[in-house]
XYZ file of C-alpha atoms in Angstrom:
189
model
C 106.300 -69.480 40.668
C 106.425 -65.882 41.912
C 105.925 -67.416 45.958
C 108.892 -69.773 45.188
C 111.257 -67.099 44.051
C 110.297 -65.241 46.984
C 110.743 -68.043 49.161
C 113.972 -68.656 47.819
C 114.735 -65.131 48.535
C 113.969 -65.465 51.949
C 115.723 -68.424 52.659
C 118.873 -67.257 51.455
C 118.740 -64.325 53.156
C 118.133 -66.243 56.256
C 120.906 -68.208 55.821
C 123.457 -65.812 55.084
C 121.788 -62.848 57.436
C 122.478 -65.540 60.468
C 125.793 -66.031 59.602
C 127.177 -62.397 58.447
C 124.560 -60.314 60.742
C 122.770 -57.336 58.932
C 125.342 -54.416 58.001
C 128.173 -57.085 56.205
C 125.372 -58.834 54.144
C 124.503 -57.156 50.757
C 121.562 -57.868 48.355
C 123.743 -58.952 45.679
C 124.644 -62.057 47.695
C 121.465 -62.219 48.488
C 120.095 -62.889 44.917
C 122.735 -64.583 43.748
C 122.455 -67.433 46.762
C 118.878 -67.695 45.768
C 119.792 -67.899 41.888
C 117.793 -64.581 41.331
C 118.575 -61.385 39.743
C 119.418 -58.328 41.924
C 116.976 -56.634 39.514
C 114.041 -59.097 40.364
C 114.846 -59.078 43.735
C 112.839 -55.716 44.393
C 109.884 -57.744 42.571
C 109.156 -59.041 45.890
C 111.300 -57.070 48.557
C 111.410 -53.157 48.384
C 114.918 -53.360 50.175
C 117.057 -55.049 52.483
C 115.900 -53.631 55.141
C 112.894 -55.464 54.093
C 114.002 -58.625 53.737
C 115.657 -58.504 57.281
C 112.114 -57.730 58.730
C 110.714 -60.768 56.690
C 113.624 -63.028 58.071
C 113.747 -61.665 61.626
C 109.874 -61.983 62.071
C 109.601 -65.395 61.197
C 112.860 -66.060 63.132
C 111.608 -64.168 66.447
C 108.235 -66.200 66.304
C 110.215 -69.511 66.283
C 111.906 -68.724 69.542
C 109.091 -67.070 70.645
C 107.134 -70.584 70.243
C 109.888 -72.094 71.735
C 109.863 -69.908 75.080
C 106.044 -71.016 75.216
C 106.934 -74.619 75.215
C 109.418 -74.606 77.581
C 109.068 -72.113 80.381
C 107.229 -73.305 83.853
C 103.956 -70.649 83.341
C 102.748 -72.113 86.386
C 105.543 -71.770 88.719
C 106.869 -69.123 91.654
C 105.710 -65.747 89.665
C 109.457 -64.023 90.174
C 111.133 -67.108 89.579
C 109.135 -67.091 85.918
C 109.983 -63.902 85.772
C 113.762 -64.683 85.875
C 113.085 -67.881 83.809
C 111.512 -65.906 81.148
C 114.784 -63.576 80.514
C 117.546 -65.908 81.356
C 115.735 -68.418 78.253
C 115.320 -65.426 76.139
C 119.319 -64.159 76.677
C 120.312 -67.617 75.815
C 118.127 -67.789 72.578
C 119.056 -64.564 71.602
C 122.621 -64.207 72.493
C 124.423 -66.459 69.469
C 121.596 -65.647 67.100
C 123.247 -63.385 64.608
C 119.396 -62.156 63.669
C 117.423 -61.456 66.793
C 120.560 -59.793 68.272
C 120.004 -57.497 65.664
C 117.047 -55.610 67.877
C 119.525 -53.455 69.192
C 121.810 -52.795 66.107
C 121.538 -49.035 65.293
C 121.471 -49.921 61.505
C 118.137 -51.784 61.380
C 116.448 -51.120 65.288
C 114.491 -48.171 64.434
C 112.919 -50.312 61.660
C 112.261 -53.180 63.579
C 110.929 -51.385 66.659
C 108.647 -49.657 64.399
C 107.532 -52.588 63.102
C 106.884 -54.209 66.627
C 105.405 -51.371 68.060
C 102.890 -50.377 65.284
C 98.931 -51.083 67.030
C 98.448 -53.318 64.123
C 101.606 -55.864 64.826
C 100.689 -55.683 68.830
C 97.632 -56.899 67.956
C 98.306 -59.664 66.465
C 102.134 -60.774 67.977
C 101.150 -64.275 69.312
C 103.541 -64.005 72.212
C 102.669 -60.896 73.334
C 98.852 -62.053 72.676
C 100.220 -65.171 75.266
C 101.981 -63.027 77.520
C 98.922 -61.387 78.065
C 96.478 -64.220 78.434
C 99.190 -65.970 80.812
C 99.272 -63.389 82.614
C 95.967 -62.163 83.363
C 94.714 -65.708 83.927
C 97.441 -65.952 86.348
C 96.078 -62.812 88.172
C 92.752 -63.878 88.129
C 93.711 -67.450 89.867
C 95.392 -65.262 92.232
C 92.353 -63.400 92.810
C 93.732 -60.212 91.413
C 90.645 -57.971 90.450
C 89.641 -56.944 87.161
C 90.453 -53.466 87.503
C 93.613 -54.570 89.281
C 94.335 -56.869 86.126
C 94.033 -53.987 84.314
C 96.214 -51.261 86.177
C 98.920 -54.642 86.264
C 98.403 -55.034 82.365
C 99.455 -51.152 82.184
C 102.536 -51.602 83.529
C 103.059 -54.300 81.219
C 102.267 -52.298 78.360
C 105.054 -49.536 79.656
C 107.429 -52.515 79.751
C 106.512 -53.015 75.732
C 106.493 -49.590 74.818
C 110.338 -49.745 76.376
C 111.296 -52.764 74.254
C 110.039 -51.109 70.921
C 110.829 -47.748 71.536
C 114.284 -47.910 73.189
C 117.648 -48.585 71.746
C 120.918 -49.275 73.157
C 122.220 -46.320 72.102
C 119.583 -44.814 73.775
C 119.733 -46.383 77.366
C 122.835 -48.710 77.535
C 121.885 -52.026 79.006
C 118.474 -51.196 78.571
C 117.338 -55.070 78.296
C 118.793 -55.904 81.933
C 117.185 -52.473 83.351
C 113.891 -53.798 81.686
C 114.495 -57.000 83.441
C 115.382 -55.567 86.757
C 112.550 -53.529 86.578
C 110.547 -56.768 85.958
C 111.553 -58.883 88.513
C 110.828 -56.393 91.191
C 107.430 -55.512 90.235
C 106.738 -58.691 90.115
C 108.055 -59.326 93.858
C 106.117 -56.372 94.834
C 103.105 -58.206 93.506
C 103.500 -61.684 94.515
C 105.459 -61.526 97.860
């Protein structure tokens, strides 16, 4: 029974973390949603901070699956580009948890999380993005040492995500896009 507490845990949080956002939800309501004790709650969470990562992982990877579903991966290369962030704004924008990534409270937690070598590793989208995109090159009759130098750059748009706030580079998420769409023009046109 320890799983279903845990479970229950999680979907409470869920459910009240996407409608209060991070700082105004407490782990009091938490337990008490999911009909455990506060006490018992660090049985399977060591905080809320925690609990959030638990949540916003599994919530990320659902819109992450849903971004691989419905994008065009085979269309015009910029105009993927552009599909790729307009999709992700509109996910993003009304979810009260992924728009979290930039929330000074819990990003340095998360972008640790995301950035660790053993989460990169193993992220399915960026595992995707990566595959996508290196096929791509190949069809296009990139190189393999061009692949690579291309796949660099990539990984320097990464690092940005997981390493830089808001508070650290207002509208850093647009400048990351920018940045994207041009490289990519520089590559494809």
């Amino acid at each position: 029974m320890p799983e279903n507490k845990k479970q229950k845990l999680k979907s409470a949080a869920y459910d009240i973390f996407s409608k209060k956002g991070y700082k105004a939800t407490g782990i009091s309501e938490i337990a008490k949603q999911a009909g455990v004790a506060v006490g018992s709650f660090y049985n399977y969470y060591d905080s809320k901070e925690a609990i959030f990562l638990a949540v916003y992982t599994e919530e990320n990877n659902r819109i992450r699956q849903k971004l691989m579903r419905e994008i065009d991966w085979e269309g015009d290369a910029v105009h993927l580009v552009s599909q790729l962030f307009e999709k992700l704004r509109s996910l993003i924008s009304f979810n009260k948890i992924l728009s979290e990534w930039y929330n000074p409270a819990i990003s340095s937690y998360l972008h640790a999380h995301y950035s660790s070598e053993k989460n990169k590793d193993s992220d399915p989208f960026h595992l995707f993005l990566l595959e996508t995109f290196s096929a791509r090159m190949s069809a296009e009759g990139f190189s393999s040492d061009k692949i690579q130098e291309i796949l660099q750059v990539y990984q320097l748009f990464y690092y940005m995500d997981t390493h830089i706030t808001e508070v650290d580079f207002p509208n850093i998420s647009r400048t990351i896009e920018f940045l994207a769409t041009y490289f990519v023009k520089g590559l494809f046109e």
